């Protein structure tokens, strides 16, 4: 079982994307979703040190996507960017 952190704050766009299945299918350490100009959501795969359970942490950040991507790749993380469909279909 995967422990989820800060998922109550997920936006409607994230819920429509079915982000849970995207995270299960990808092998990336971090999945980034750009929500609007300068606003990003990061999903970080980790492990709880006490129980050794898989853990997925949701973080909202403000900043530039390119700068964040370069920073994470330089630190050695595999990063996947998921672009949401904003048309509302």
JSON list of C-alpha atoms in Angstrom, two decimals:
[
{"chain": "A", "resi": 1, "resn": "UNK", "atom": "CA", "xyz": [0.00, 0.00, 0.00]},
{"chain": "A", "resi": 2, "resn": "UNK", "atom": "CA", "xyz": [1.25, 3.47, -0.89]},
{"chain": "A", "resi": 3, "resn": "UNK", "atom": "CA", "xyz": [1.00, 6.30, 1.64]},
{"chain": "A", "resi": 4, "resn": "UNK", "atom": "CA", "xyz": [-0.17, 9.60, 0.11]},
{"chain": "A", "resi": 5, "resn": "UNK", "atom": "CA", "xyz": [0.85, 12.98, 1.56]},
{"chain": "A", "resi": 6, "resn": "UNK", "atom": "CA", "xyz": [-0.99, 16.30, 0.83]},
{"chain": "A", "resi": 7, "resn": "UNK", "atom": "CA", "xyz": [-3.39, 14.75, -1.69]},
{"chain": "A", "resi": 8, "resn": "UNK", "atom": "CA", "xyz": [-6.46, 16.47, -0.24]},
{"chain": "A", "resi": 9, "resn": "UNK", "atom": "CA", "xyz": [-5.28, 19.69, -1.85]},
{"chain": "A", "resi": 10, "resn": "UNK", "atom": "CA", "xyz": [-5.27, 18.21, -5.37]},
{"chain": "A", "resi": 11, "resn": "UNK", "atom": "CA", "xyz": [-6.97, 20.44, -7.92]},
{"chain": "A", "resi": 12, "resn": "UNK", "atom": "CA", "xyz": [-9.85, 19.37, -10.15]},
{"chain": "A", "resi": 13, "resn": "UNK", "atom": "CA", "xyz": [-7.44, 19.29, -13.11]},
{"chain": "A", "resi": 14, "resn": "UNK", "atom": "CA", "xyz": [-5.21, 16.80, -11.30]},
{"chain": "A", "resi": 15, "resn": "UNK", "atom": "CA", "xyz": [-8.17, 14.63, -10.33]},
{"chain": "A", "resi": 16, "resn": "UNK", "atom": "CA", "xyz": [-9.46, 14.55, -13.92]},
{"chain": "A", "resi": 17, "resn": "UNK", "atom": "CA", "xyz": [-6.00, 13.49, -15.13]},
{"chain": "A", "resi": 18, "resn": "UNK", "atom": "CA", "xyz": [-6.13, 10.42, -12.88]},
{"chain": "A", "resi": 19, "resn": "UNK", "atom": "CA", "xyz": [-2.70, 11.23, -11.54]},
{"chain": "A", "resi": 20, "resn": "UNK", "atom": "CA", "xyz": [-2.62, 8.04, -9.44]},
{"chain": "A", "resi": 21, "resn": "UNK", "atom": "CA", "xyz": [-2.51, 5.80, -12.50]},
{"chain": "A", "resi": 22, "resn": "UNK", "atom": "CA", "xyz": [0.11, 8.04, -14.14]},
{"chain": "A", "resi": 23, "resn": "UNK", "atom": "CA", "xyz": [2.33, 7.69, -11.08]},
{"chain": "A", "resi": 24, "resn": "UNK", "atom": "CA", "xyz": [1.91, 3.90, -11.03]},
{"chain": "A", "resi": 25, "resn": "UNK", "atom": "CA", "xyz": [2.82, 3.57, -14.73]},
{"chain": "A", "resi": 26, "resn": "UNK", "atom": "CA", "xyz": [5.95, 5.74, -14.74]},
{"chain": "A", "resi": 27, "resn": "UNK", "atom": "CA", "xyz": [9.35, 4.84, -13.39]},
{"chain": "A", "resi": 28, "resn": "UNK", "atom": "CA", "xyz": [10.33, 8.50, -12.83]},
{"chain": "A", "resi": 29, "resn": "UNK", "atom": "CA", "xyz": [11.28, 9.66, -9.34]},
{"chain": "A", "resi": 30, "resn": "UNK", "atom": "CA", "xyz": [9.39, 12.96, -9.73]},
{"chain": "A", "resi": 31, "resn": "UNK", "atom": "CA", "xyz": [6.36, 13.87, -11.85]},
{"chain": "A", "resi": 32, "resn": "UNK", "atom": "CA", "xyz": [5.76, 17.58, -12.49]},
{"chain": "A", "resi": 33, "resn": "UNK", "atom": "CA", "xyz": [2.45, 19.06, -13.63]},
{"chain": "A", "resi": 34, "resn": "UNK", "atom": "CA", "xyz": [2.45, 22.73, -14.69]},
{"chain": "A", "resi": 35, "resn": "UNK", "atom": "CA", "xyz": [-0.94, 24.10, -13.58]},
{"chain": "A", "resi": 36, "resn": "UNK", "atom": "CA", "xyz": [-0.63, 27.73, -14.63]},
{"chain": "A", "resi": 37, "resn": "UNK", "atom": "CA", "xyz": [2.03, 30.32, -15.31]},
{"chain": "A", "resi": 38, "resn": "UNK", "atom": "CA", "xyz": [4.64, 29.95, -12.61]},
{"chain": "A", "resi": 39, "resn": "UNK", "atom": "CA", "xyz": [2.68, 27.36, -10.62]},
{"chain": "A", "resi": 40, "resn": "UNK", "atom": "CA", "xyz": [3.85, 23.73, -10.51]},
{"chain": "A", "resi": 41, "resn": "UNK", "atom": "CA", "xyz": [2.80, 20.60, -8.68]},
{"chain": "A", "resi": 42, "resn": "UNK", "atom": "CA", "xyz": [5.45, 17.98, -7.97]},
{"chain": "A", "resi": 43, "resn": "UNK", "atom": "CA", "xyz": [4.72, 14.38, -7.07]},
{"chain": "A", "resi": 44, "resn": "UNK", "atom": "CA", "xyz": [7.77, 12.85, -5.41]},
{"chain": "A", "resi": 45, "resn": "UNK", "atom": "CA", "xyz": [8.16, 9.09, -4.99]},
{"chain": "A", "resi": 46, "resn": "UNK", "atom": "CA", "xyz": [9.92, 8.21, -1.77]},
{"chain": "A", "resi": 47, "resn": "UNK", "atom": "CA", "xyz": [10.02, 5.64, 1.05]},
{"chain": "A", "resi": 48, "resn": "UNK", "atom": "CA", "xyz": [8.93, 6.04, 4.67]},
{"chain": "A", "resi": 49, "resn": "UNK", "atom": "CA", "xyz": [12.07, 5.39, 6.72]},
{"chain": "A", "resi": 50, "resn": "UNK", "atom": "CA", "xyz": [10.17, 3.98, 9.71]},
{"chain": "A", "resi": 51, "resn": "UNK", "atom": "CA", "xyz": [7.95, 1.46, 7.93]},
{"chain": "A", "resi": 52, "resn": "UNK", "atom": "CA", "xyz": [9.76, 1.20, 4.55]},
{"chain": "A", "resi": 53, "resn": "UNK", "atom": "CA", "xyz": [6.39, 1.79, 2.84]},
{"chain": "A", "resi": 54, "resn": "UNK", "atom": "CA", "xyz": [6.29, 3.52, -0.54]},
{"chain": "A", "resi": 55, "resn": "UNK", "atom": "CA", "xyz": [5.34, 7.16, -0.15]},
{"chain": "A", "resi": 56, "resn": "UNK", "atom": "CA", "xyz": [4.11, 9.76, -2.68]},
{"chain": "A", "resi": 57, "resn": "UNK", "atom": "CA", "xyz": [4.39, 13.40, -1.63]},
{"chain": "A", "resi": 58, "resn": "UNK", "atom": "CA", "xyz": [2.51, 16.21, -3.39]},
{"chain": "A", "resi": 59, "resn": "UNK", "atom": "CA", "xyz": [4.18, 19.64, -3.31]},
{"chain": "A", "resi": 60, "resn": "UNK", "atom": "CA", "xyz": [2.94, 22.90, -4.83]},
{"chain": "A", "resi": 61, "resn": "UNK", "atom": "CA", "xyz": [5.65, 25.27, -5.94]},
{"chain": "A", "resi": 62, "resn": "UNK", "atom": "CA", "xyz": [5.87, 28.66, -7.58]},
{"chain": "A", "resi": 63, "resn": "UNK", "atom": "CA", "xyz": [8.67, 29.13, -10.05]},
{"chain": "A", "resi": 64, "resn": "UNK", "atom": "CA", "xyz": [9.85, 28.42, -13.54]},
{"chain": "A", "resi": 65, "resn": "UNK", "atom": "CA", "xyz": [9.43, 24.92, -14.93]},
{"chain": "A", "resi": 66, "resn": "UNK", "atom": "CA", "xyz": [12.73, 24.95, -16.80]},
{"chain": "A", "resi": 67, "resn": "UNK", "atom": "CA", "xyz": [14.74, 26.02, -13.75]},
{"chain": "A", "resi": 68, "resn": "UNK", "atom": "CA", "xyz": [13.09, 23.37, -11.55]},
{"chain": "A", "resi": 69, "resn": "UNK", "atom": "CA", "xyz": [13.65, 20.67, -14.18]},
{"chain": "A", "resi": 70, "resn": "UNK", "atom": "CA", "xyz": [17.34, 21.52, -14.55]},
{"chain": "A", "resi": 71, "resn": "UNK", "atom": "CA", "xyz": [17.83, 21.61, -10.77]},
{"chain": "A", "resi": 72, "resn": "UNK", "atom": "CA", "xyz": [16.24, 18.18, -10.25]},
{"chain": "A", "resi": 73, "resn": "UNK", "atom": "CA", "xyz": [18.09, 16.57, -13.15]},
{"chain": "A", "resi": 74, "resn": "UNK", "atom": "CA", "xyz": [21.41, 17.95, -11.88]},
{"chain": "A", "resi": 75, "resn": "UNK", "atom": "CA", "xyz": [20.65, 16.34, -8.51]},
{"chain": "A", "resi": 76, "resn": "UNK", "atom": "CA", "xyz": [20.29, 12.97, -10.27]},
{"chain": "A", "resi": 77, "resn": "UNK", "atom": "CA", "xyz": [16.51, 12.51, -10.28]},
{"chain": "A", "resi": 78, "resn": "UNK", "atom": "CA", "xyz": [14.55, 11.08, -13.19]},
{"chain": "A", "resi": 79, "resn": "UNK", "atom": "CA", "xyz": [11.82, 13.65, -13.94]},
{"chain": "A", "resi": 80, "resn": "UNK", "atom": "CA", "xyz": [8.67, 13.31, -16.04]},
{"chain": "A", "resi": 81, "resn": "UNK", "atom": "CA", "xyz": [6.53, 16.31, -17.03]},
{"chain": "A", "resi": 82, "resn": "UNK", "atom": "CA", "xyz": [2.80, 15.71, -17.60]},
{"chain": "A", "resi": 83, "resn": "UNK", "atom": "CA", "xyz": [0.91, 18.43, -19.48]},
{"chain": "A", "resi": 84, "resn": "UNK", "atom": "CA", "xyz": [-2.79, 18.60, -18.52]},
{"chain": "A", "resi": 85, "resn": "UNK", "atom": "CA", "xyz": [-5.54, 18.93, -21.10]},
{"chain": "A", "resi": 86, "resn": "UNK", "atom": "CA", "xyz": [-7.10, 22.29, -20.19]},
{"chain": "A", "resi": 87, "resn": "UNK", "atom": "CA", "xyz": [-9.93, 22.14, -22.74]},
{"chain": "A", "resi": 88, "resn": "UNK", "atom": "CA", "xyz": [-12.24, 20.47, -20.22]},
{"chain": "A", "resi": 89, "resn": "UNK", "atom": "CA", "xyz": [-13.31, 17.53, -22.41]}
]
